[in-house]
mmCIF file of C-alpha atoms in Angstrom:
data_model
loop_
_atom_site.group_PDB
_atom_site.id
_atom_site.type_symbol
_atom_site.label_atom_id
_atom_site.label_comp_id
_atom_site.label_asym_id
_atom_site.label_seq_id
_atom_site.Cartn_x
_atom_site.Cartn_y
_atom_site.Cartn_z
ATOM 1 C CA UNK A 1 19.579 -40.418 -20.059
ATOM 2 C CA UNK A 2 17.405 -37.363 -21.596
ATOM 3 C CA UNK A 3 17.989 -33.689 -19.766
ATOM 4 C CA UNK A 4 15.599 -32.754 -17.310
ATOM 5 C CA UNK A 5 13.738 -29.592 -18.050
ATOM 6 C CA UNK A 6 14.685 -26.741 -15.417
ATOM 7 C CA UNK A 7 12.028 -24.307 -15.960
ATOM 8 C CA UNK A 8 13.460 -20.646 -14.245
ATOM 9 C CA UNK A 9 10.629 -17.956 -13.514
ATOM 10 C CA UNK A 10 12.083 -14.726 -13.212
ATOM 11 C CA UNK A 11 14.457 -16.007 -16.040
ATOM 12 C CA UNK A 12 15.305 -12.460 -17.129
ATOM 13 C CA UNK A 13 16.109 -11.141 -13.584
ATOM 14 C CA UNK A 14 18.970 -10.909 -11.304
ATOM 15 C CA UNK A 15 18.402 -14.266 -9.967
ATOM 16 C CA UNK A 16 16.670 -16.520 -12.540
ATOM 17 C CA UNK A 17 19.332 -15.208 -15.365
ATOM 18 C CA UNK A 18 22.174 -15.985 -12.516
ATOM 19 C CA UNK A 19 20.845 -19.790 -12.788
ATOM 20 C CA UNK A 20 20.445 -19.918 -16.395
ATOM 21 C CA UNK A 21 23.801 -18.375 -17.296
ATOM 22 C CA UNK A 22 25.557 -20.776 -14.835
ATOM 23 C CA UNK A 23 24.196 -23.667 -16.037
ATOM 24 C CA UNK A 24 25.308 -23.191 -19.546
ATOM 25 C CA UNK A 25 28.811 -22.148 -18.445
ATOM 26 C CA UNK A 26 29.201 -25.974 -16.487
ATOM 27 C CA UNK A 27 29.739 -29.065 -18.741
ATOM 28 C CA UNK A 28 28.066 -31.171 -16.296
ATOM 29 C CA UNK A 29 24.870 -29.176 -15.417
ATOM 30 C CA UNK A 30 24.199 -28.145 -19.627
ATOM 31 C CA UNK A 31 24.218 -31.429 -20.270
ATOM 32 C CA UNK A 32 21.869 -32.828 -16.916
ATOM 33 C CA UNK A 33 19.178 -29.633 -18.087
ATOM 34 C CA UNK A 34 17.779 -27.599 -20.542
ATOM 35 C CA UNK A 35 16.215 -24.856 -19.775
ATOM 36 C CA UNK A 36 12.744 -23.316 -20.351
ATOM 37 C CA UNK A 37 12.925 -19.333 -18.950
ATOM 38 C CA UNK A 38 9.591 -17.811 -18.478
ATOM 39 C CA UNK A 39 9.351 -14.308 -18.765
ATOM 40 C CA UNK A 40 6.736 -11.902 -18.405
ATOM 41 C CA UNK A 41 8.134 -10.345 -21.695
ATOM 42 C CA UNK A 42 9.525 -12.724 -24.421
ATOM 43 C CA UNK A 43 10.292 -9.685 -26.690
ATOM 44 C CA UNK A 44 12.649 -7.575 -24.314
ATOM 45 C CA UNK A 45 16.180 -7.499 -25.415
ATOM 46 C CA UNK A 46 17.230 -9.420 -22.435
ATOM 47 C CA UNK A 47 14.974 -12.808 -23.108
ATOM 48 C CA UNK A 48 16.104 -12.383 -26.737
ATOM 49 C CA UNK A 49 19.289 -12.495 -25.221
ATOM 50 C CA UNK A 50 18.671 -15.941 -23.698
ATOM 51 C CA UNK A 51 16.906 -17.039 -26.682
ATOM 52 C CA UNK A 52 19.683 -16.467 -28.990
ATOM 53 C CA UNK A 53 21.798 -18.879 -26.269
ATOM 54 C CA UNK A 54 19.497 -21.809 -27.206
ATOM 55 C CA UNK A 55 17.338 -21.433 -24.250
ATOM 56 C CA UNK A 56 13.610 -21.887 -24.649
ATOM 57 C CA UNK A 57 11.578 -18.784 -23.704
ATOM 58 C CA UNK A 58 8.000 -18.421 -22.841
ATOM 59 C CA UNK A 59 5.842 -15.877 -21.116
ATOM 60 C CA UNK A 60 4.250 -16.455 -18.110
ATOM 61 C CA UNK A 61 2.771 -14.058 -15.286
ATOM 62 C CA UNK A 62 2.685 -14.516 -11.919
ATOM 63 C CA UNK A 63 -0.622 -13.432 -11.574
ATOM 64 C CA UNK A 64 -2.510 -15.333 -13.881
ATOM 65 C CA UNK A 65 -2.480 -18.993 -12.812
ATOM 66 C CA UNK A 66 -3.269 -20.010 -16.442
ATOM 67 C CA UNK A 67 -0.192 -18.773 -17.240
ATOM 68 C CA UNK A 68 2.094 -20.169 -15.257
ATOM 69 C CA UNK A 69 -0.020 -23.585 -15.323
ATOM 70 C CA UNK A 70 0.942 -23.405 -19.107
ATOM 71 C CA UNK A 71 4.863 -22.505 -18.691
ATOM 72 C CA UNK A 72 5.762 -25.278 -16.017
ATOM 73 C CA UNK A 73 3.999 -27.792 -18.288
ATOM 74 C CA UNK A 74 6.584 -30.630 -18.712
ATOM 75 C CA UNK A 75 8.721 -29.316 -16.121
ATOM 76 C CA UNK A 76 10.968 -31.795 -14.170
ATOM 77 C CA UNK A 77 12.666 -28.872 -11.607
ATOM 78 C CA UNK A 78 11.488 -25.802 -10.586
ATOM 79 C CA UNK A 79 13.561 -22.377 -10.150
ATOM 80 C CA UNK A 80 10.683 -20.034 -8.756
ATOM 81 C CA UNK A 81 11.255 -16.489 -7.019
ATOM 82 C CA UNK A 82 8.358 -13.829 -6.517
ATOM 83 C CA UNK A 83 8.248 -10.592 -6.852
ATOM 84 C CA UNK A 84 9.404 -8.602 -3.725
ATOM 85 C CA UNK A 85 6.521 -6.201 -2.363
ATOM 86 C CA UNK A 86 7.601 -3.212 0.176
ATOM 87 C CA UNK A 87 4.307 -1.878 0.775
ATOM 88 C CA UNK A 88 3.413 -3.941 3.654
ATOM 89 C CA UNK A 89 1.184 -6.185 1.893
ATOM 90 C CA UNK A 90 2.401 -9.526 1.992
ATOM 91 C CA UNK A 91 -1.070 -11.274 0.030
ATOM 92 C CA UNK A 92 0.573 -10.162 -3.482
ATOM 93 C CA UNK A 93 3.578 -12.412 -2.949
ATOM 94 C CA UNK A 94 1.617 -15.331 -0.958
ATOM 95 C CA UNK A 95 -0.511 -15.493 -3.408
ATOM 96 C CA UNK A 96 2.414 -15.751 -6.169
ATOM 97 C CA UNK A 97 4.464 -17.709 -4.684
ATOM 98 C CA UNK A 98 1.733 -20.550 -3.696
ATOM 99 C CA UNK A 99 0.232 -20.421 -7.422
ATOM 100 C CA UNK A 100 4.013 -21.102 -9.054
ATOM 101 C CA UNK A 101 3.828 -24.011 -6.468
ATOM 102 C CA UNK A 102 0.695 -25.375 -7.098
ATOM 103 C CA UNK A 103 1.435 -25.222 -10.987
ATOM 104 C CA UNK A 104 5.038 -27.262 -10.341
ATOM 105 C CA UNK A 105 2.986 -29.884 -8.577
ATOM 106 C CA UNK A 106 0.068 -29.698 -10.602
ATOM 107 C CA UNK A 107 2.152 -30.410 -14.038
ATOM 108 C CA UNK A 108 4.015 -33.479 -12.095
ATOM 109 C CA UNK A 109 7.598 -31.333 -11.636
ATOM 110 C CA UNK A 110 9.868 -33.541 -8.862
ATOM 111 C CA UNK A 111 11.464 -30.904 -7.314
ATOM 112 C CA UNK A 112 11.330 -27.272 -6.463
ATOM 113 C CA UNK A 113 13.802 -25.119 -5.783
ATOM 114 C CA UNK A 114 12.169 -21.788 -3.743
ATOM 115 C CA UNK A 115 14.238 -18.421 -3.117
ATOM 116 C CA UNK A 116 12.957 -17.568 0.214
ATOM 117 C CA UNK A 117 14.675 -15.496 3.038
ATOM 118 C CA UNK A 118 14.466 -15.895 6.784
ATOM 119 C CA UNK A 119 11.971 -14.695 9.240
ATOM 120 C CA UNK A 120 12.320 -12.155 11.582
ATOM 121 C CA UNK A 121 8.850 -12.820 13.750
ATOM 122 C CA UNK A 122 10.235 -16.814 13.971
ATOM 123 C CA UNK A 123 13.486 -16.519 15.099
ATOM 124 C CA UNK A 124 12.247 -13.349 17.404
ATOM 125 C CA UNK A 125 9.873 -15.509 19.112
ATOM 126 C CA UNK A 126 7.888 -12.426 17.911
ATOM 127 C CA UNK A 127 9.634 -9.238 18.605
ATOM 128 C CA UNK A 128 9.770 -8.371 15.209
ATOM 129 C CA UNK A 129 7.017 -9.070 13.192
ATOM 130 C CA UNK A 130 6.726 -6.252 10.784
ATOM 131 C CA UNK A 131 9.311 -6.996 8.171
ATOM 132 C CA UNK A 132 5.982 -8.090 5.870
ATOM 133 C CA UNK A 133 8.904 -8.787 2.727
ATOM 134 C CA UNK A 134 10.504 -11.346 4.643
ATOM 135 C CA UNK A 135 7.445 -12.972 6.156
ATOM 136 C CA UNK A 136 5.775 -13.444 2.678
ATOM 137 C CA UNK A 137 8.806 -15.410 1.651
ATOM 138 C CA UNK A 138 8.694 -17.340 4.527
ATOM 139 C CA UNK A 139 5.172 -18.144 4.259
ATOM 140 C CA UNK A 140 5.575 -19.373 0.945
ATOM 141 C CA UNK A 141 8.422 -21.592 1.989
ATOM 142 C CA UNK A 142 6.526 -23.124 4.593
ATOM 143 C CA UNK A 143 3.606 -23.892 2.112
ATOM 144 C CA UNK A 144 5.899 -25.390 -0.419
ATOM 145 C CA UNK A 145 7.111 -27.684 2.659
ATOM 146 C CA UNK A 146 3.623 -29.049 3.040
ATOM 147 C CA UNK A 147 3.072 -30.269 -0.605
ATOM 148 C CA UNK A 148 4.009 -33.518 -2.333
ATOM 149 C CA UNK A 149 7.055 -32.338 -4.101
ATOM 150 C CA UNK A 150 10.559 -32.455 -2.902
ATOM 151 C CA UNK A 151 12.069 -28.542 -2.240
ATOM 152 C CA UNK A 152 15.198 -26.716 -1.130
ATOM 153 C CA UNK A 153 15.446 -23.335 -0.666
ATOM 154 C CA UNK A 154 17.957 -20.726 -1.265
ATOM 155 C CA UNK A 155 18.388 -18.006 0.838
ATOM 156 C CA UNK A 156 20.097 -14.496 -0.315
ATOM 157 C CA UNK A 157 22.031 -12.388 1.688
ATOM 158 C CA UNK A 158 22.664 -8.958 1.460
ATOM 159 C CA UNK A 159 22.729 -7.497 -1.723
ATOM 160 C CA UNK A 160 26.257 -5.852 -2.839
ATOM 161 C CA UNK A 161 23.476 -3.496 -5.134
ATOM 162 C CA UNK A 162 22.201 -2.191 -1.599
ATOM 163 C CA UNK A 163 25.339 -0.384 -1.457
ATOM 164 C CA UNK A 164 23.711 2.114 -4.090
ATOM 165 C CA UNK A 165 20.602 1.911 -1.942
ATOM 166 C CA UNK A 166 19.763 1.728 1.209
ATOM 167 C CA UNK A 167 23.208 0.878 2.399
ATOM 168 C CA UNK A 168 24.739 3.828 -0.205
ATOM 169 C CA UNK A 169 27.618 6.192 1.363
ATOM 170 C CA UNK A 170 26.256 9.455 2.137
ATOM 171 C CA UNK A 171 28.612 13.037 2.057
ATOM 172 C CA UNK A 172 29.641 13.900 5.876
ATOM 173 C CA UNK A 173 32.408 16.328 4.255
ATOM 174 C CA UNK A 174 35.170 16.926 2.008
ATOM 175 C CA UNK A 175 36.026 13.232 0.205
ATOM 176 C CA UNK A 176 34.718 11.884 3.428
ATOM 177 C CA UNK A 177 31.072 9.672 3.337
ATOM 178 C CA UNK A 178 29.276 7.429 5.864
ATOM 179 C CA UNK A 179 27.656 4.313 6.085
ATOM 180 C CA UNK A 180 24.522 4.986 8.658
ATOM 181 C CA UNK A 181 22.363 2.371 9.879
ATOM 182 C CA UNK A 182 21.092 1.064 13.296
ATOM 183 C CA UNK A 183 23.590 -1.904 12.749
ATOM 184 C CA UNK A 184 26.505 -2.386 15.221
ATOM 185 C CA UNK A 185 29.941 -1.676 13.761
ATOM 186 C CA UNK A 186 30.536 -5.490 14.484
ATOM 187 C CA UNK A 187 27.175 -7.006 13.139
ATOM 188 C CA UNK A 188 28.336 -9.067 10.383
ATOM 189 C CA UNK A 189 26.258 -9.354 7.331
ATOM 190 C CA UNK A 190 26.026 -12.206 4.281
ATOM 191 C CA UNK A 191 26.820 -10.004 1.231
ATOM 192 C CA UNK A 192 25.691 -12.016 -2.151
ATOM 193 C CA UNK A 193 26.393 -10.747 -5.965
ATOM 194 C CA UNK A 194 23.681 -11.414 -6.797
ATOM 195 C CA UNK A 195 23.478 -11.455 -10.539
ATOM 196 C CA UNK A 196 26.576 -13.442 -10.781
ATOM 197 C CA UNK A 197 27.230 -15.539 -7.872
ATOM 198 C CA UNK A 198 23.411 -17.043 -7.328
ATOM 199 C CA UNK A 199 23.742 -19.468 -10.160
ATOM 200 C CA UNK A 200 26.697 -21.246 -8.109
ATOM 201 C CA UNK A 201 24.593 -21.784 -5.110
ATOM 202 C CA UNK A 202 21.371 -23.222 -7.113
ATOM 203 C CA UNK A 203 23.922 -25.342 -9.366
ATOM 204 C CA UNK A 204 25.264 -27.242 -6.338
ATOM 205 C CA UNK A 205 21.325 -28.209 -5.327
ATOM 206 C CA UNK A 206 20.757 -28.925 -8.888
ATOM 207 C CA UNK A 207 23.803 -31.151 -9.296
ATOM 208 C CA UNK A 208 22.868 -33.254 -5.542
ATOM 209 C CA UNK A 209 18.856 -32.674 -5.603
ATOM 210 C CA UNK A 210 18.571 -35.560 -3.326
ATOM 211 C CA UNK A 211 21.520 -34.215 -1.090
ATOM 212 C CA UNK A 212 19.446 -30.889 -0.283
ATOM 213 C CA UNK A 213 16.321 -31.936 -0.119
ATOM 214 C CA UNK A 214 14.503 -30.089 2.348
ATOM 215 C CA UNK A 215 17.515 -27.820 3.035
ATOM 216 C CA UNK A 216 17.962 -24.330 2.709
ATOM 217 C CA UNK A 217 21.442 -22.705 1.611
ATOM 218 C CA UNK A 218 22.674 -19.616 2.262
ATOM 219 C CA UNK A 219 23.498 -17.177 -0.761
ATOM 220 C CA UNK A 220 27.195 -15.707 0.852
ATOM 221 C CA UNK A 221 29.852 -14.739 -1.478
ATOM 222 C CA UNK A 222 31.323 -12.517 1.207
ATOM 223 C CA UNK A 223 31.015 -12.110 5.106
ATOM 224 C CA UNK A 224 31.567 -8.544 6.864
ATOM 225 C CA UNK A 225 30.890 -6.398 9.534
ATOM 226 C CA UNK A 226 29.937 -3.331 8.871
ATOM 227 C CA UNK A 227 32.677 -1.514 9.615
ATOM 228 C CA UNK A 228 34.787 -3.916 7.445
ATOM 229 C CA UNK A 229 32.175 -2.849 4.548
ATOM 230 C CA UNK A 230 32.837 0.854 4.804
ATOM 231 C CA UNK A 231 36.629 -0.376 5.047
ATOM 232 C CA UNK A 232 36.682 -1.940 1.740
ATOM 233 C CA UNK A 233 35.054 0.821 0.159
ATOM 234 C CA UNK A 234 36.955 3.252 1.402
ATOM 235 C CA UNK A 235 40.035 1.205 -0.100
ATOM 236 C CA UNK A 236 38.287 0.612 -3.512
ATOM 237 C CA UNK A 237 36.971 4.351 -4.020
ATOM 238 C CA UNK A 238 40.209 5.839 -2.342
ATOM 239 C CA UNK A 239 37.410 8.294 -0.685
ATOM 240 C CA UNK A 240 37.206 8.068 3.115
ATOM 241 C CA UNK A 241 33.990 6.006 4.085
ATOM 242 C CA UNK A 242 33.190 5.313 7.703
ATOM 243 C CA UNK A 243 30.420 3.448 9.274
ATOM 244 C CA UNK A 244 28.598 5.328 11.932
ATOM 245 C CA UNK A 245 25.432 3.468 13.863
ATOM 246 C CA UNK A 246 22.677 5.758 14.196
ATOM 247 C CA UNK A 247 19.159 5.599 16.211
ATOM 248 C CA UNK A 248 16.231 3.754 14.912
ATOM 249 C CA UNK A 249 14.747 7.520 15.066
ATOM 250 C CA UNK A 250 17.386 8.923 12.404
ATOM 251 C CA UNK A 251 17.304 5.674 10.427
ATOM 252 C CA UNK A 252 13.788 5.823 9.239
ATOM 253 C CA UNK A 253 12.939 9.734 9.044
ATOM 254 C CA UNK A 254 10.981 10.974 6.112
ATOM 255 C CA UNK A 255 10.207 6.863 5.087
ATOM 256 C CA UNK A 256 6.680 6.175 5.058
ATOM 257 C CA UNK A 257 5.586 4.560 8.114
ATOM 258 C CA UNK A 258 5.124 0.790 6.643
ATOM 259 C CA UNK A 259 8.604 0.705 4.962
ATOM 260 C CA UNK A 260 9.526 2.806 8.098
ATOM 261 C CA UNK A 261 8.692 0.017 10.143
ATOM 262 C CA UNK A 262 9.591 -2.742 7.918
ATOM 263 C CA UNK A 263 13.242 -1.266 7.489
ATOM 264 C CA UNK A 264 13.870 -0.434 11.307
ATOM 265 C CA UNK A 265 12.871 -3.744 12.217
ATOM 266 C CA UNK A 266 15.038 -5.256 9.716
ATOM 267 C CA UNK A 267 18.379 -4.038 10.648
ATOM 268 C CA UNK A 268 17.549 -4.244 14.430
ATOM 269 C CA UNK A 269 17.000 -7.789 13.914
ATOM 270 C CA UNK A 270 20.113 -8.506 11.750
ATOM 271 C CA UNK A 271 21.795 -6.258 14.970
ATOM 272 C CA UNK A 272 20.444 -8.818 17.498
ATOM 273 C CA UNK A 273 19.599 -11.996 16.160
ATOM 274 C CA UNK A 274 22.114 -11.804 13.211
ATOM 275 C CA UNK A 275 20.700 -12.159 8.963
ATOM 276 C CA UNK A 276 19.259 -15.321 9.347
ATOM 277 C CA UNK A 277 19.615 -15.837 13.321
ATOM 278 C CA UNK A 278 22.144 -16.861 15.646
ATOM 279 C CA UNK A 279 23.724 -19.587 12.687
ATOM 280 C CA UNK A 280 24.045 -17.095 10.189
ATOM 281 C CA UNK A 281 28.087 -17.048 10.104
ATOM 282 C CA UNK A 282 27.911 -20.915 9.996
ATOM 283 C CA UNK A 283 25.762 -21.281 7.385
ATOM 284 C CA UNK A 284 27.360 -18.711 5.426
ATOM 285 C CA UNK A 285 30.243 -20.426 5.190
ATOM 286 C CA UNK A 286 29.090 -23.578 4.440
ATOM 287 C CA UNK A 287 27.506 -22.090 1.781
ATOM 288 C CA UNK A 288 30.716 -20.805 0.316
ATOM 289 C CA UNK A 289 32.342 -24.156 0.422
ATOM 290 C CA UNK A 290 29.726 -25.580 -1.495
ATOM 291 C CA UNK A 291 29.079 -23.260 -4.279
ATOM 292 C CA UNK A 292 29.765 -24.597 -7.577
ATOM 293 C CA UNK A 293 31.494 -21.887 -9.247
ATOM 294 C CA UNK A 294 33.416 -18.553 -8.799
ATOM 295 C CA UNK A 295 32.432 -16.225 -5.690
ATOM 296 C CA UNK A 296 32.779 -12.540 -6.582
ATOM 297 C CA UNK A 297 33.835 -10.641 -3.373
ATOM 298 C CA UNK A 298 33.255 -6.993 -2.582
ATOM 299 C CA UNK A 299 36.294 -5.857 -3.980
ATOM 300 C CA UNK A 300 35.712 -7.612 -7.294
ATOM 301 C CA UNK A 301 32.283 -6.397 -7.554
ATOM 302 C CA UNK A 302 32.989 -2.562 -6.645
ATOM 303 C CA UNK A 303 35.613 -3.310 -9.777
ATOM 304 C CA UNK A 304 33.448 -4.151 -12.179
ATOM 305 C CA UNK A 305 30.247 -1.634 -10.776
ATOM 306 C CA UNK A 306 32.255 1.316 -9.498
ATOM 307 C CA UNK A 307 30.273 3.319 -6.682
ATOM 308 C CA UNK A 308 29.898 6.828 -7.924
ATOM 309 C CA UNK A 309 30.834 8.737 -4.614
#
């Protein structure tokens, strides 16, 4: 039987290049696909990086249909992921996302493979409704859901990068940092590498396509609480990192207001409803059984990306 084409938008990304370089590491999945990465770019060093791998490479943008009509031509599966937008305005994304779907079914592609995220307003009945970068994901899933393709969707956790970020150590004194955030100590948290540990999760929907159709999987390579986070820093930096909750009032001073509001409602829902509600733990783990390759915990990631305290 002839290899599908996997066609991978965002192919020179954390995500999409997490797929592609998984799927020529596994002597199973290389041989079910080849690969077509689309790129906005085809002459940055990292696409001629994927070229030089034997991977086909092609330039597509998001926002021109034409485009990405013309790079999902052929296509068999999907790998599609939009560009995140934290300025409030989820139409940029919708609009993205829905146009990548409309080209998979459009060129006759079987199945789709969408990385969304949950949604806050949903599983709030409401309460929170203003985390605009989760809701455009979620929109787009639901869309995809309504077409004539078959879809499964993957579903990141946190990012171990968000440690340099938004969840970065601050200085509190001498050797001694904190982890602030409106978070309980005990709120535990899906914690993904994302770069390396993605491609595991999509290769076990691309080896079973008909075993997750219509599902969603969580991306978890590691589950902590929060204070079990600044715990295995602490031990990997040998500084001492606590975890200290904080008021939604200290939490978002000096943000703008729409990534104010966007980031306090966040982390009160992951406080009270959990990442992805009250099944996050469960699916989490069920996600880590079924990954089809190496998980890369916390420890193993601060290893190889030391945090500069």
């Amino acid at each position: 039987m002839s290899a599908k084409l996997l066609v991978v938008t965002g192919a020179t990304g954390n995500q999409g290049g997490s797929v592609i370089n998984s799927i020529l590491r596994d002597p199973e999945l290389s041989q079910k696909y080849k690969i077509r990465a689309v790129t906005r770019n085809s002459s940055s060093s990292k696409a001629k990086e994927l070229a030089l791998k034997g991977v086909e490479v092609v330039e597509g943008d998001l926002d021109d249909n034409e485009s990405i009509n013309s790079a999902l031509k052929g296509a068999n599966v999907v790998f599609a992921v939009t560009l995140t937008n934290y300025d409030g305005d989820m139409s940029k994304e919708i609009t993205q996302g829905k146009a990548l779907a409309d080209a998979a079914v459009y060129n006759g592609a079987e199945f789709i493979i969408f990385s969304t995220i949950s949604s806050p307003s949903k599983i709030s009945g409401g309460k929170y409704n203003k985390v605009a970068h989760f809701e455009a994901k979620y929109t787009v899933e639901k869309y995809i859901r309504s077409l004539p393709i078959r879809s499964a969707f993957y579903c990141p956790g946190s990012f171990y990068s968000n440690f340099t970020r938004v969840m970065r150590p601050i200085p509190t004194g001498d050797n001694e940092f904190a982890i602030r955030s409106v978070m309980a100590p005990d709120t535990v948290l899906p914690l993904v590498d994302i770069e390396r540990d993605t491609g595991s999760f999509i290769g076990a929907i691309l080896f079973d396509e008909d075993k997750y159709n219509g599902q969603t999987i969580m991306g978890c390579s590691q589950l902590l609480s929060c204070s079990d986070m600044a715990k295995t820093i602490s031990e990997v930096t040998g500084k001492q990192v606590k975890y200290e909750q904080i008021s939604e009032e200290d939490l978002v001073q000096n943000l703008p207001p729409l990534l104010a509001d966007a980031l306090r409602e966040m982390f009160v829902f992951y406080r009270e409803f959990g990442y992805a509600g009250p099944e996050t733990i469960e699916l989490s783990r069920q996600a880590q059984k079924l990954a089809r390759g190496k998980l890369h915990s916390l420890v193993e990631y601060l290893a190889d990306y030391p945090l500069d305290l």
